[in-house]
PDB file of C-alpha atoms and ligand atoms in Angstrom:
ATOM      1  CA  MET A   1     -13.920 -41.834  19.691  1.00 92.00           C
ATOM      2  CA  LYS A   2     -11.747 -40.040  22.264  1.00 96.00           C
ATOM      3  CA  LYS A   3      -8.041 -39.897  21.472  1.00 98.00           C
ATOM      4  CA  ILE A   4      -5.592 -40.669  24.250  1.00 98.00           C
ATOM      5  CA  ILE A   5      -1.838 -40.304  24.183  1.00 98.00           C
ATOM      6  CA  ALA A   6       0.303 -42.378  26.533  1.00 98.00           C
ATOM      7  CA  PHE A   7       4.007 -41.985  27.141  1.00 98.00           C
ATOM      8  CA  ALA A   8       6.763 -42.510  29.685  1.00 98.00           C
ATOM      9  CA  GLY A   9       9.070 -39.843  31.078  1.00 98.00           C
ATOM     10  CA  SER A  10      12.060 -41.950  30.080  1.00 98.00           C
ATOM     11  CA  SER A  11      14.340 -42.608  27.128  1.00 98.00           C
ATOM     12  CA  SER A  12      15.302 -46.124  28.154  1.00 98.00           C
ATOM     13  CA  LYS A  13      14.558 -48.729  25.491  1.00 97.00           C
ATOM     14  CA  ASN A  14      13.611 -51.131  28.309  1.00 97.00           C
ATOM     15  CA  SER A  15      11.721 -48.459  30.234  1.00 98.00           C
ATOM     16  CA  ILE A  16       9.565 -49.910  33.016  1.00 98.00           C
ATOM     17  CA  ASN A  17       7.454 -46.750  32.868  1.00 98.00           C
ATOM     18  CA  LYS A  18       6.825 -47.367  29.186  1.00 98.00           C
ATOM     19  CA  GLN A  19       5.829 -50.948  30.008  1.00 98.00           C
ATOM     20  CA  LEU A  20       3.387 -49.594  32.582  1.00 98.00           C
ATOM     21  CA  VAL A  21       1.809 -47.003  30.248  1.00 98.00           C
ATOM     22  CA  THR A  22       1.609 -49.548  27.444  1.00 98.00           C
ATOM     23  CA  TYR A  23      -0.230 -52.000  29.704  1.00 98.00           C
ATOM     24  CA  THR A  24      -2.453 -49.254  31.143  1.00 98.00           C
ATOM     25  CA  SER A  25      -3.369 -47.979  27.702  1.00 97.00           C
ATOM     26  CA  THR A  26      -4.730 -51.428  26.764  1.00 96.00           C
ATOM     27  CA  GLN A  27      -7.073 -51.286  29.771  1.00 96.00           C
ATOM     28  CA  VAL A  28      -8.748 -47.988  28.871  1.00 96.00           C
ATOM     29  CA  LEU A  29     -12.111 -48.702  27.284  1.00 92.00           C
ATOM     30  CA  GLY A  30     -13.883 -46.668  24.639  1.00 91.00           C
ATOM     31  CA  ALA A  31     -10.859 -44.642  23.536  1.00 95.00           C
ATOM     32  CA  GLU A  32      -8.192 -44.843  20.877  1.00 97.00           C
ATOM     33  CA  THR A  33      -4.785 -44.818  22.578  1.00 97.00           C
ATOM     34  CA  THR A  34      -1.440 -44.040  20.964  1.00 98.00           C
ATOM     35  CA  VAL A  35       1.744 -44.859  22.860  1.00 98.00           C
ATOM     36  CA  LEU A  36       4.473 -42.311  22.137  1.00 98.00           C
ATOM     37  CA  ASP A  37       8.204 -42.540  22.801  1.00 98.00           C
ATOM     38  CA  LEU A  38      10.348 -39.543  23.750  1.00 98.00           C
ATOM     39  CA  ASN A  39      13.189 -41.056  21.681  1.00 98.00           C
ATOM     40  CA  ASP A  40      11.224 -40.057  18.602  1.00 98.00           C
ATOM     41  CA  TYR A  41      11.418 -36.406  19.706  1.00 98.00           C
ATOM     42  CA  GLU A  42      15.119 -35.883  20.179  1.00 98.00           C
ATOM     43  CA  LEU A  43      16.024 -32.381  21.347  1.00 98.00           C
ATOM     44  CA  PRO A  44      19.087 -30.353  22.277  1.00 98.00           C
ATOM     45  CA  VAL A  45      19.476 -29.645  25.991  1.00 98.00           C
ATOM     46  CA  TYR A  46      17.380 -26.589  26.794  1.00 98.00           C
ATOM     47  CA  GLY A  47      19.315 -23.365  27.277  1.00 98.00           C
ATOM     48  CA  ILE A  48      18.249 -19.751  26.852  1.00 98.00           C
ATOM     49  CA  ASP A  49      21.316 -18.992  24.720  1.00 98.00           C
ATOM     50  CA  TYR A  50      20.543 -21.902  22.386  1.00 98.00           C
ATOM     51  CA  GLU A  51      16.941 -20.746  22.118  1.00 98.00           C
ATOM     52  CA  GLU A  52      17.940 -17.167  21.292  1.00 98.00           C
ATOM     53  CA  VAL A  53      20.247 -18.313  18.492  1.00 98.00           C
ATOM     54  CA  HIS A  54      18.304 -21.255  17.030  1.00 98.00           C
ATOM     55  CA  GLY A  55      14.701 -20.786  18.189  1.00 98.00           C
ATOM     56  CA  ILE A  56      12.498 -23.606  19.403  1.00 98.00           C
ATOM     57  CA  PRO A  57      13.216 -26.975  17.736  1.00 98.00           C
ATOM     58  CA  ASP A  58      10.529 -28.627  15.605  1.00 98.00           C
ATOM     59  CA  ASN A  59      10.370 -31.733  17.809  1.00 98.00           C
ATOM     60  CA  ALA A  60       9.206 -29.638  20.780  1.00 98.00           C
ATOM     61  CA  LYS A  61       6.503 -28.068  18.592  1.00 98.00           C
ATOM     62  CA  LYS A  62       5.550 -31.479  17.220  1.00 98.00           C
ATOM     63  CA  PHE A  63       5.188 -33.088  20.645  1.00 98.00           C
ATOM     64  CA  LEU A  64       3.195 -30.156  21.998  1.00 98.00           C
ATOM     65  CA  LYS A  65       0.856 -30.339  18.984  1.00 98.00           C
ATOM     66  CA  THR A  66       0.275 -34.022  19.726  1.00 98.00           C
ATOM     67  CA  ILE A  67      -0.674 -33.140  23.295  1.00 98.00           C
ATOM     68  CA  GLN A  68      -2.985 -30.388  22.074  1.00 97.00           C
ATOM     69  CA  LEU A  69      -4.826 -32.806  19.788  1.00 98.00           C
ATOM     70  CA  ALA A  70      -5.394 -35.358  22.575  1.00 98.00           C
ATOM     71  CA  ASP A  71      -8.548 -35.760  24.682  1.00 98.00           C
ATOM     72  CA  GLY A  72      -6.586 -37.369  27.513  1.00 98.00           C
ATOM     73  CA  ILE A  73      -3.033 -38.116  28.630  1.00 98.00           C
ATOM     74  CA  ILE A  74      -1.519 -41.141  30.370  1.00 98.00           C
ATOM     75  CA  LEU A  75       1.953 -40.353  31.645  1.00 99.00           C
ATOM     76  CA  SER A  76       4.301 -42.445  33.780  1.00 99.00           C
ATOM     77  CA  LEU A  77       7.401 -40.696  35.065  1.00 99.00           C
ATOM     78  CA  ALA A  78      10.773 -42.298  35.664  1.00 98.00           C
ATOM     79  CA  GLU A  79      12.411 -41.085  38.879  1.00 98.00           C
ATOM     80  CA  HIS A  80      16.040 -40.009  38.706  1.00 98.00           C
ATOM     81  CA  ASN A  81      17.530 -38.804  41.971  1.00 98.00           C
ATOM     82  CA  GLY A  82      14.108 -38.050  43.323  1.00 98.00           C
ATOM     83  CA  ALA A  83      13.047 -35.942  40.350  1.00 98.00           C
ATOM     84  CA  TYR A  84      12.219 -35.934  36.629  1.00 98.00           C
ATOM     85  CA  SER A  85      14.538 -37.792  34.250  1.00 98.00           C
ATOM     86  CA  THR A  86      16.622 -35.430  32.126  1.00 98.00           C
ATOM     87  CA  VAL A  87      14.831 -36.367  28.905  1.00 98.00           C
ATOM     88  CA  PHE A  88      11.430 -35.571  30.385  1.00 98.00           C
ATOM     89  CA  LYS A  89      12.544 -32.308  32.028  1.00 98.00           C
ATOM     90  CA  ASN A  90      14.105 -31.249  28.761  1.00 98.00           C
ATOM     91  CA  ILE A  91      11.032 -31.690  26.554  1.00 98.00           C
ATOM     92  CA  PHE A  92       8.875 -30.238  29.360  1.00 98.00           C
ATOM     93  CA  ASP A  93      11.078 -27.130  29.492  1.00 98.00           C
ATOM     94  CA  TRP A  94      11.096 -26.736  25.715  1.00 98.00           C
ATOM     95  CA  MET A  95       7.317 -27.073  25.451  1.00 98.00           C
ATOM     96  CA  SER A  96       6.803 -24.618  28.305  1.00 98.00           C
ATOM     97  CA  ARG A  97       8.605 -21.995  26.183  1.00 98.00           C
ATOM     98  CA  ILE A  98       5.856 -22.341  23.568  1.00 98.00           C
ATOM     99  CA  ASP A  99       2.856 -22.613  25.890  1.00 98.00           C
ATOM    100  CA  GLY A 100       2.963 -22.342  29.677  1.00 98.00           C
ATOM    101  CA  LYS A 101      -0.342 -24.267  29.864  1.00 98.00           C
ATOM    102  CA  LEU A 102       1.074 -27.114  27.845  1.00 98.00           C
ATOM    103  CA  TRP A 103      -1.041 -29.872  29.409  1.00 98.00           C
ATOM    104  CA  ASN A 104      -4.064 -28.213  27.850  1.00 98.00           C
ATOM    105  CA  GLY A 105      -6.589 -28.953  30.634  1.00 98.00           C
ATOM    106  CA  VAL A 106      -7.418 -32.450  29.380  1.00 98.00           C
ATOM    107  CA  PRO A 107      -7.770 -35.312  31.903  1.00 98.00           C
ATOM    108  CA  MET A 108      -4.462 -36.849  32.892  1.00 98.00           C
ATOM    109  CA  LEU A 109      -3.722 -40.185  34.530  1.00 98.00           C
ATOM    110  CA  LEU A 110      -0.376 -39.521  36.176  1.00 98.00           C
ATOM    111  CA  MET A 111       1.771 -42.455  37.233  1.00 98.00           C
ATOM    112  CA  ALA A 112       5.305 -43.349  38.261  1.00 98.00           C
ATOM    113  CA  THR A 113       7.095 -46.605  38.824  1.00 98.00           C
ATOM    114  CA  SER A 114      10.536 -47.706  39.918  1.00 98.00           C
ATOM    115  CA  PRO A 115      12.210 -50.933  41.007  1.00 98.00           C
ATOM    116  CA  GLY A 116      12.153 -49.574  44.580  1.00 98.00           C
ATOM    117  CA  ALA A 117       9.427 -49.792  47.194  1.00 98.00           C
ATOM    118  CA  ARG A 118       8.524 -46.092  46.894  1.00 98.00           C
ATOM    119  CA  GLY A 119       7.467 -46.502  43.268  1.00 98.00           C
ATOM    120  CA  GLY A 120       8.684 -43.104  42.122  1.00 98.00           C
ATOM    121  CA  SER A 121       6.611 -41.254  44.765  1.00 98.00           C
ATOM    122  CA  SER A 122       9.047 -38.321  44.863  1.00 98.00           C
ATOM    123  CA  VAL A 123       8.786 -37.489  41.175  1.00 98.00           C
ATOM    124  CA  LEU A 124       5.034 -38.092  41.295  1.00 98.00           C
ATOM    125  CA  GLU A 125       4.758 -35.530  44.087  1.00 98.00           C
ATOM    126  CA  ILE A 126       6.832 -32.990  42.155  1.00 98.00           C
ATOM    127  CA  ALA A 127       4.647 -33.380  39.055  1.00 98.00           C
ATOM    128  CA  LYS A 128       1.438 -33.328  41.098  1.00 98.00           C
ATOM    129  CA  ASN A 129       2.416 -30.001  42.619  1.00 98.00           C
ATOM    130  CA  ARG A 130       3.633 -28.422  39.402  1.00 98.00           C
ATOM    131  CA  PHE A 131       1.376 -29.594  36.558  1.00 98.00           C
ATOM    132  CA  PRO A 132      -1.802 -27.838  37.789  1.00 98.00           C
ATOM    133  CA  PHE A 133      -0.037 -24.499  37.174  1.00 98.00           C
ATOM    134  CA  MET A 134       0.657 -25.612  33.620  1.00 98.00           C
ATOM    135  CA  GLY A 135      -2.742 -26.643  32.362  1.00 98.00           C
ATOM    136  CA  GLY A 136      -2.530 -30.003  34.151  1.00 98.00           C
ATOM    137  CA  ASN A 137      -5.822 -31.682  35.019  1.00 98.00           C
ATOM    138  CA  ILE A 138      -4.723 -34.719  37.012  1.00 98.00           C
ATOM    139  CA  VAL A 139      -7.846 -36.772  37.574  1.00 98.00           C
ATOM    140  CA  ALA A 140      -6.107 -39.902  38.873  1.00 98.00           C
ATOM    141  CA  GLU A 141      -2.632 -40.806  40.057  1.00 98.00           C
ATOM    142  CA  PHE A 142      -0.887 -44.056  40.680  1.00 98.00           C
ATOM    143  CA  SER A 143       2.476 -45.014  42.125  1.00 98.00           C
ATOM    144  CA  PHE A 144       3.490 -48.571  41.207  1.00 98.00           C
ATOM    145  CA  PRO A 145       6.129 -49.890  43.651  1.00 98.00           C
ATOM    146  CA  SER A 146       8.753 -52.608  43.146  1.00 98.00           C
ATOM    147  CA  PHE A 147       8.006 -52.914  39.447  1.00 98.00           C
ATOM    148  CA  ASN A 148      10.101 -55.991  38.790  1.00 98.00           C
ATOM    149  CA  ASP A 149       8.340 -57.977  41.531  1.00 98.00           C
ATOM    150  CA  ASN A 150       4.829 -56.864  40.652  1.00 98.00           C
ATOM    151  CA  PHE A 151       4.796 -56.793  36.857  1.00 98.00           C
ATOM    152  CA  LYS A 152       5.703 -59.800  34.741  1.00 97.00           C
ATOM    153  CA  GLU A 153       5.279 -60.651  31.056  1.00 93.00           C
ATOM    154  CA  GLY A 154       3.216 -57.584  30.344  1.00 93.00           C
ATOM    155  CA  ASN A 155       0.813 -57.983  33.274  1.00 94.00           C
ATOM    156  CA  VAL A 156       0.337 -56.776  36.830  1.00 97.00           C
ATOM    157  CA  ILE A 157       0.729 -59.877  38.992  1.00 97.00           C
ATOM    158  CA  ASN A 158      -0.040 -58.294  42.376  1.00 97.00           C
ATOM    159  CA  GLU A 159      -3.808 -58.429  42.882  1.00 97.00           C
ATOM    160  CA  ASN A 160      -4.071 -55.431  45.230  1.00 97.00           C
ATOM    161  CA  LEU A 161      -2.017 -53.268  42.906  1.00 97.00           C
ATOM    162  CA  ASN A 162      -4.088 -54.399  39.953  1.00 97.00           C
ATOM    163  CA  ASP A 163      -7.288 -53.423  41.798  1.00 98.00           C
ATOM    164  CA  ASP A 164      -5.865 -49.990  42.661  1.00 98.00           C
ATOM    165  CA  LEU A 165      -4.672 -49.436  39.093  1.00 98.00           C
ATOM    166  CA  ASN A 166      -8.105 -50.407  37.744  1.00 98.00           C
ATOM    167  CA  ILE A 167      -9.733 -47.831  40.035  1.00 98.00           C
ATOM    168  CA  ALA A 168      -7.367 -45.125  38.711  1.00 98.00           C
ATOM    169  CA  ILE A 169      -8.078 -46.190  35.114  1.00 98.00           C
ATOM    170  CA  LYS A 170     -11.847 -46.133  35.707  1.00 98.00           C
ATOM    171  CA  THR A 171     -11.648 -42.627  37.200  1.00 98.00           C
ATOM    172  CA  PHE A 172      -9.656 -41.510  34.157  1.00 98.00           C
ATOM    173  CA  GLU A 173     -12.111 -43.133  31.729  1.00 97.00           C
ATOM    174  CA  ASP A 174     -15.097 -41.517  33.440  1.00 97.00           C
ATOM    175  CA  SER A 175     -13.506 -38.086  33.144  1.00 97.00           C
ATOM    176  CA  LEU A 176     -12.940 -38.277  29.386  1.00 96.00           C
TER     177      LEU A 176
HETATM  178  C1  LIG B 201      20.590 -41.506  37.428  1.00 60.04           C
HETATM  179  C2  LIG B 201      19.561 -42.399  38.073  1.00 60.04           C
HETATM  180  C3  LIG B 201      18.959 -41.989  39.240  1.00 60.04           C
HETATM  181  C4  LIG B 201      17.972 -42.798  39.842  1.00 60.04           C
HETATM  182  N1  LIG B 201      17.334 -42.337  40.952  1.00 60.04           N
HETATM  183  C5  LIG B 201      16.294 -43.030  41.457  1.00 60.04           C
HETATM  184  C6  LIG B 201      15.513 -42.495  42.518  1.00 60.04           C
HETATM  185  O1  LIG B 201      15.739 -41.401  43.006  1.00 60.04           O
HETATM  186  N2  LIG B 201      14.470 -43.232  42.985  1.00 60.04           N
HETATM  187  C7  LIG B 201      14.146 -44.461  42.438  1.00 60.04           C
HETATM  188  O2  LIG B 201      13.190 -45.076  42.884  1.00 60.04           O
HETATM  189  N3  LIG B 201      14.873 -44.993  41.426  1.00 60.04           N
HETATM  190  C8  LIG B 201      15.923 -44.303  40.917  1.00 60.04           C
HETATM  191  N4  LIG B 201      16.649 -44.814  39.870  1.00 60.04           N
HETATM  192  C9  LIG B 201      16.282 -46.123  39.326  1.00 60.04           C
HETATM  193  C10 LIG B 201      15.158 -45.960  38.313  1.00 60.04           C
HETATM  194  O3  LIG B 201      13.920 -45.945  38.993  1.00 60.04           O
HETATM  195  C11 LIG B 201      15.220 -47.108  37.315  1.00 60.04           C
HETATM  196  O4  LIG B 201      16.379 -46.979  36.512  1.00 60.04           O
HETATM  197  C12 LIG B 201      13.970 -47.190  36.444  1.00 60.04           C
HETATM  198  O5  LIG B 201      14.104 -48.295  35.576  1.00 60.04           O
HETATM  199  C13 LIG B 201      13.761 -45.897  35.678  1.00 60.04           C
HETATM  200  O6  LIG B 201      12.581 -45.944  34.925  1.00 60.04           O
HETATM  201  P1  LIG B 201      12.589 -46.313  33.361  1.00 60.04           P
HETATM  202  O7  LIG B 201      12.976 -47.770  33.255  1.00 60.04           O
HETATM  203  O8  LIG B 201      11.164 -46.085  32.950  1.00 60.04           O
HETATM  204  O9  LIG B 201      13.566 -45.415  32.686  1.00 60.04           O
HETATM  205  C14 LIG B 201      17.638 -44.037  39.265  1.00 60.04           C
HETATM  206  C15 LIG B 201      18.276 -44.440  38.080  1.00 60.04           C
HETATM  207  C16 LIG B 201      19.207 -43.636  37.488  1.00 60.04           C
HETATM  208  C17 LIG B 201      19.863 -44.084  36.198  1.00 60.04           C
END
């Protein structure tokens, strides 16, 4: 069976992006999905001086290894000031020091959500433009707007959004 990893680009314990990837991962058929949490891969803030003195921390190696063993990736990015959250950018930077093609060419369902009407579109756009240079194979993308209005008790309650999300999930499944 194909192995999928799912995680949010957030360290919030109430992360709405984690709620979205968790829900999405239950909808993917015919694959074994593991939901990961960036809090389990704590890292120092990336800096060239730190790297020269201490090397690359084990947690960056560990997370990259997990990506390299996966047949597919579901990622939902939190948007902070129109860009990646610090915790995501940090692990991304660390992993890029080990392997510039860190996404490993496996199919990725790339998502973002926020409480606002734009649903993290800015960070989604940044990732969409950048990941293909780094082994990213984004087969489907999804921006989920106004999370708190459209997602309740673990489910998508807006029918149109649910239909669109199902289309993205199906495209991802078919590419595995
Ligand atoms: C420092 C900071 C900056 C933020 N900037 C944005 C933003 O640019 N666009 C947006 O839609 N939401 C923004 N938000 C709100 C986040 O979308 C919201 O906190 C969301 O819950 C983050 O996702 P998470 O729950 O998965 O961590 C910001 C929040 C913080 C704390």
